[in-house]
Amino acid sequence: MNPVFVIVAIVALGLASAAAIYRIAKGPSLLDRVLATDVLLSIVVTALCIDMAVHRHLNNLVLVISLTVVGFIGSVTVARFVQDRKEPSDDR
């Protein structure tokens, strides 16, 4: 694998994770923080997948699948929580 592509991917993931951490710390609402946390989890999963591709192994595959499932369940749970908190509109 070309080392230039790996370095570019590492830099891009680093910048994206810095932006996600900034949004987690600064986010004005709970949804912003949850979305940034989900993005950060996706960045970690992507980094693990790049590591598996570069070193040609599948040692992290169970971790990748577990993190993906946890991120999905967490996002769905927060979306349901926010949906339940909305006041019903009166469309009569």
CSV table of N, CA and C in Angstrom, one decimal:
chain,number,residue,atom,x,y,z
A,1,MET,N,0.8,-1.2,0.0
A,1,MET,CA,0.0,0.0,0.0
A,1,MET,C,0.9,1.2,0.0
A,2,ASN,N,0.5,2.2,-0.7
A,2,ASN,CA,1.3,3.4,-0.9
A,2,ASN,C,1.2,4.3,0.4
A,3,PRO,N,2.4,4.6,1.0
A,3,PRO,CA,2.5,5.3,2.3
A,3,PRO,C,1.9,6.7,2.2
A,4,VAL,N,1.9,7.3,1.0
A,4,VAL,CA,1.3,8.6,0.8
A,4,VAL,C,-0.2,8.6,1.1
A,5,PHE,N,-0.9,7.6,0.6
A,5,PHE,CA,-2.3,7.5,0.9
A,5,PHE,C,-2.6,7.3,2.4
A,6,VAL,N,-1.8,6.5,3.0
A,6,VAL,CA,-2.0,6.3,4.4
A,6,VAL,C,-1.8,7.6,5.2
A,7,ILE,N,-0.7,8.3,4.9
A,7,ILE,CA,-0.5,9.6,5.6
A,7,ILE,C,-1.6,10.6,5.3
A,8,VAL,N,-2.1,10.7,4.1
A,8,VAL,CA,-3.2,11.5,3.8
A,8,VAL,C,-4.5,11.1,4.6
A,9,ALA,N,-4.7,9.8,4.7
A,9,ALA,CA,-5.9,9.3,5.5
A,9,ALA,C,-5.7,9.6,6.9
A,10,ILE,N,-4.5,9.5,7.5
A,10,ILE,CA,-4.3,9.8,8.9
A,10,ILE,C,-4.5,11.3,9.2
A,11,VAL,N,-4.0,12.1,8.3
A,11,VAL,CA,-4.2,13.6,8.5
A,11,VAL,C,-5.7,14.0,8.4
A,12,ALA,N,-6.4,13.4,7.4
A,12,ALA,CA,-7.8,13.7,7.3
A,12,ALA,C,-8.6,13.2,8.5
A,13,LEU,N,-8.3,12.0,9.0
A,13,LEU,CA,-9.0,11.5,10.2
A,13,LEU,C,-8.6,12.3,11.4
A,14,GLY,N,-7.4,12.8,11.5
A,14,GLY,CA,-7.0,13.6,12.6
A,14,GLY,C,-7.8,15.0,12.6
A,15,LEU,N,-7.8,15.6,11.4
A,15,LEU,CA,-8.6,16.9,11.3
A,15,LEU,C,-10.1,16.7,11.6
A,16,ALA,N,-10.6,15.6,11.1
A,16,ALA,CA,-12.0,15.3,11.4
A,16,ALA,C,-12.3,15.0,12.8
A,17,SER,N,-11.4,14.3,13.5
A,17,SER,CA,-11.6,14.0,14.9
A,17,SER,C,-11.5,15.3,15.7
A,18,ALA,N,-10.5,16.1,15.4
A,18,ALA,CA,-10.4,17.4,16.1
A,18,ALA,C,-11.7,18.2,16.0
A,19,ALA,N,-12.3,18.3,14.8
A,19,ALA,CA,-13.5,19.0,14.6
A,19,ALA,C,-14.7,18.4,15.4
A,20,ALA,N,-14.7,17.1,15.4
A,20,ALA,CA,-15.8,16.4,16.2
A,20,ALA,C,-15.6,16.6,17.7
A,21,ILE,N,-14.4,16.6,18.1
A,21,ILE,CA,-14.2,16.8,19.6
A,21,ILE,C,-14.5,18.3,19.9
A,22,TYR,N,-14.2,19.2,19.0
A,22,TYR,CA,-14.6,20.6,19.2
A,22,TYR,C,-16.1,20.7,19.3
A,23,ARG,N,-16.8,20.0,18.4
A,23,ARG,CA,-18.3,20.1,18.4
A,23,ARG,C,-18.9,19.5,19.7
A,24,ILE,N,-18.2,18.4,20.2
A,24,ILE,CA,-18.7,17.8,21.4
A,24,ILE,C,-18.6,18.8,22.6
A,25,ALA,N,-17.4,19.5,22.6
A,25,ALA,CA,-17.2,20.4,23.7
A,25,ALA,C,-18.0,21.7,23.6
A,26,LYS,N,-18.2,22.2,22.4
A,26,LYS,CA,-18.9,23.5,22.2
A,26,LYS,C,-20.3,23.4,21.8
A,27,GLY,N,-20.8,22.2,21.3
A,27,GLY,CA,-22.1,22.1,20.8
A,27,GLY,C,-23.2,22.7,21.7
A,28,PRO,N,-24.1,23.5,21.0
A,28,PRO,CA,-25.1,24.2,21.8
A,28,PRO,C,-26.2,23.3,22.3
A,29,SER,N,-26.4,22.2,21.6
A,29,SER,CA,-27.6,21.3,22.0
A,29,SER,C,-27.1,19.9,22.2
A,30,LEU,N,-28.0,19.1,22.8
A,30,LEU,CA,-27.7,17.7,23.0
A,30,LEU,C,-27.5,17.0,21.6
A,31,LEU,N,-28.4,17.3,20.7
A,31,LEU,CA,-28.3,16.6,19.4
A,31,LEU,C,-27.0,16.9,18.7
A,32,ASP,N,-26.4,18.1,18.8
A,32,ASP,CA,-25.1,18.4,18.2
A,32,ASP,C,-24.0,17.5,18.9
A,33,ARG,N,-24.1,17.4,20.2
A,33,ARG,CA,-23.1,16.6,20.9
A,33,ARG,C,-23.2,15.1,20.5
A,34,VAL,N,-24.4,14.6,20.4
A,34,VAL,CA,-24.6,13.2,20.1
A,34,VAL,C,-24.2,12.9,18.7
A,35,LEU,N,-24.5,13.8,17.7
A,35,LEU,CA,-24.1,13.6,16.4
A,35,LEU,C,-22.6,13.7,16.3
A,36,ALA,N,-21.9,14.6,17.0
A,36,ALA,CA,-20.5,14.6,16.9
A,36,ALA,C,-19.8,13.4,17.6
A,37,THR,N,-20.5,12.9,18.6
A,37,THR,CA,-20.0,11.6,19.2
A,37,THR,C,-20.1,10.5,18.2
A,38,ASP,N,-21.2,10.4,17.5
A,38,ASP,CA,-21.4,9.4,16.5
A,38,ASP,C,-20.4,9.5,15.3
A,39,VAL,N,-20.1,10.7,14.9
A,39,VAL,CA,-19.1,11.0,13.9
A,39,VAL,C,-17.7,10.6,14.4
A,40,LEU,N,-17.4,10.9,15.7
A,40,LEU,CA,-16.1,10.4,16.3
A,40,LEU,C,-16.0,8.9,16.3
A,41,LEU,N,-17.1,8.3,16.7
A,41,LEU,CA,-17.1,6.8,16.7
A,41,LEU,C,-16.8,6.3,15.3
A,42,SER,N,-17.4,6.9,14.3
A,42,SER,CA,-17.2,6.5,12.9
A,42,SER,C,-15.8,6.7,12.4
A,43,ILE,N,-15.2,7.8,12.9
A,43,ILE,CA,-13.7,8.0,12.6
A,43,ILE,C,-12.9,6.9,13.2
A,44,VAL,N,-13.2,6.5,14.5
A,44,VAL,CA,-12.4,5.4,15.1
A,44,VAL,C,-12.5,4.1,14.3
A,45,VAL,N,-13.8,3.8,13.9
A,45,VAL,CA,-14.0,2.6,13.1
A,45,VAL,C,-13.2,2.7,11.8
A,46,THR,N,-13.2,3.8,11.1
A,46,THR,CA,-12.5,4.0,9.9
A,46,THR,C,-11.0,3.8,10.1
A,47,ALA,N,-10.5,4.4,11.2
A,47,ALA,CA,-9.1,4.2,11.5
A,47,ALA,C,-8.7,2.7,11.7
A,48,LEU,N,-9.6,2.0,12.4
A,48,LEU,CA,-9.4,0.6,12.6
A,48,LEU,C,-9.4,-0.2,11.3
A,49,CYS,N,-10.3,0.2,10.4
A,49,CYS,CA,-10.4,-0.4,9.1
A,49,CYS,C,-9.1,-0.1,8.2
A,50,ILE,N,-8.6,1.1,8.3
A,50,ILE,CA,-7.4,1.4,7.6
A,50,ILE,C,-6.2,0.6,8.1
A,51,ASP,N,-6.2,0.5,9.4
A,51,ASP,CA,-5.1,-0.3,10.0
A,51,ASP,C,-5.2,-1.8,9.6
A,52,MET,N,-6.4,-2.3,9.5
A,52,MET,CA,-6.6,-3.7,9.0
A,52,MET,C,-6.2,-3.8,7.6
A,53,ALA,N,-6.4,-2.8,6.7
A,53,ALA,CA,-6.1,-2.9,5.3
A,53,ALA,C,-4.6,-2.7,5.1
A,54,VAL,N,-3.9,-1.9,5.9
A,54,VAL,CA,-2.5,-1.6,5.7
A,54,VAL,C,-1.7,-2.9,6.2
A,55,HIS,N,-2.1,-3.4,7.3
A,55,HIS,CA,-1.3,-4.6,7.9
A,55,HIS,C,-1.9,-5.9,7.4
A,56,ARG,N,-2.9,-5.9,6.6
A,56,ARG,CA,-3.5,-7.1,6.1
A,56,ARG,C,-3.8,-8.2,7.1
A,57,HIS,N,-4.7,-7.8,8.1
A,57,HIS,CA,-5.1,-8.7,9.1
A,57,HIS,C,-6.6,-8.4,9.4
A,58,LEU,N,-7.2,-9.3,10.1
A,58,LEU,CA,-8.6,-9.1,10.5
A,58,LEU,C,-8.8,-9.1,12.0
A,59,ASN,N,-7.8,-8.8,12.8
A,59,ASN,CA,-7.8,-8.9,14.2
A,59,ASN,C,-8.8,-7.9,14.9
A,60,ASN,N,-9.1,-6.8,14.2
A,60,ASN,CA,-10.0,-5.8,14.8
A,60,ASN,C,-11.4,-5.9,14.3
A,61,LEU,N,-11.7,-6.9,13.5
A,61,LEU,CA,-13.0,-7.0,12.9
A,61,LEU,C,-14.2,-7.1,13.9
A,62,VAL,N,-14.0,-7.8,14.9
A,62,VAL,CA,-15.1,-7.9,16.0
A,62,VAL,C,-15.3,-6.6,16.7
A,63,LEU,N,-14.2,-5.9,16.9
A,63,LEU,CA,-14.3,-4.6,17.5
A,63,LEU,C,-15.0,-3.6,16.6
A,64,VAL,N,-14.7,-3.6,15.3
A,64,VAL,CA,-15.3,-2.7,14.4
A,64,VAL,C,-16.8,-3.0,14.3
A,65,ILE,N,-17.2,-4.3,14.3
A,65,ILE,CA,-18.6,-4.6,14.2
A,65,ILE,C,-19.3,-4.2,15.5
A,66,SER,N,-18.7,-4.4,16.6
A,66,SER,CA,-19.3,-4.0,17.9
A,66,SER,C,-19.4,-2.5,18.1
A,67,LEU,N,-18.4,-1.8,17.7
A,67,LEU,CA,-18.5,-0.3,17.7
A,67,LEU,C,-19.6,0.2,16.8
A,68,THR,N,-19.7,-0.4,15.6
A,68,THR,CA,-20.8,0.0,14.7
A,68,THR,C,-22.1,-0.2,15.2
A,69,VAL,N,-22.4,-1.4,15.8
A,69,VAL,CA,-23.7,-1.7,16.4
A,69,VAL,C,-24.0,-0.7,17.6
A,70,VAL,N,-23.0,-0.5,18.4
A,70,VAL,CA,-23.2,0.4,19.6
A,70,VAL,C,-23.5,1.8,19.1
A,71,GLY,N,-22.8,2.3,18.1
A,71,GLY,CA,-23.1,3.6,17.5
A,71,GLY,C,-24.5,3.7,17.0
A,72,PHE,N,-24.9,2.7,16.2
A,72,PHE,CA,-26.2,2.7,15.6
A,72,PHE,C,-27.3,2.7,16.7
A,73,ILE,N,-27.2,1.8,17.7
A,73,ILE,CA,-28.2,1.7,18.7
A,73,ILE,C,-28.2,3.0,19.6
A,74,GLY,N,-27.1,3.6,19.8
A,74,GLY,CA,-27.0,4.9,20.5
A,74,GLY,C,-27.7,6.0,19.8
A,75,SER,N,-27.5,6.1,18.5
A,75,SER,CA,-28.1,7.1,17.7
A,75,SER,C,-29.6,7.0,17.6
A,76,VAL,N,-30.1,5.7,17.4
A,76,VAL,CA,-31.5,5.5,17.4
A,76,VAL,C,-32.1,5.8,18.7
A,77,THR,N,-31.5,5.5,19.8
A,77,THR,CA,-32.0,5.7,21.1
A,77,THR,C,-32.2,7.2,21.4
A,78,VAL,N,-31.2,8.0,21.0
A,78,VAL,CA,-31.3,9.4,21.2
A,78,VAL,C,-32.3,10.1,20.3
A,79,ALA,N,-32.4,9.6,19.1
A,79,ALA,CA,-33.4,10.1,18.2
A,79,ALA,C,-34.8,9.8,18.7
A,80,ARG,N,-35.0,8.6,19.3
A,80,ARG,CA,-36.3,8.3,19.9
A,80,ARG,C,-36.6,9.2,21.1
A,81,PHE,N,-35.6,9.4,21.9
A,81,PHE,CA,-35.7,10.3,23.1
A,81,PHE,C,-36.1,11.7,22.7
A,82,VAL,N,-35.5,12.2,21.7
A,82,VAL,CA,-35.8,13.6,21.2
A,82,VAL,C,-37.1,13.7,20.6
A,83,GLN,N,-37.5,12.6,19.9
A,83,GLN,CA,-38.8,12.6,19.2
A,83,GLN,C,-39.9,12.6,20.3
A,84,ASP,N,-39.7,11.8,21.4
A,84,ASP,CA,-40.7,11.8,22.4
A,84,ASP,C,-40.8,13.1,23.2
A,85,ARG,N,-39.8,13.9,23.3
A,85,ARG,CA,-39.8,15.1,24.0
A,85,ARG,C,-40.5,16.2,23.3
A,86,LYS,N,-40.7,16.1,21.9
A,86,LYS,CA,-41.3,17.2,21.2
A,86,LYS,C,-42.8,17.2,21.6
A,87,GLU,N,-43.3,18.5,21.6
A,87,GLU,CA,-44.7,18.6,21.9
A,87,GLU,C,-45.5,18.3,20.7
A,88,PRO,N,-46.6,17.6,20.9
A,88,PRO,CA,-47.5,17.3,19.8
A,88,PRO,C,-48.1,18.6,19.2
A,89,SER,N,-48.1,18.7,17.9
A,89,SER,CA,-48.7,19.9,17.3
A,89,SER,C,-50.2,19.7,17.1
A,90,ASP,N,-50.9,20.8,17.1
A,90,ASP,CA,-52.3,20.8,17.0
A,90,ASP,C,-52.7,21.2,15.5
A,91,ASP,N,-52.9,20.2,14.7
A,91,ASP,CA,-53.1,20.4,13.2
A,91,ASP,C,-54.6,20.3,12.9
A,92,ARG,N,-55.4,20.9,13.6
A,92,ARG,CA,-56.9,20.9,13.4
A,92,ARG,C,-57.3,21.9,12.5
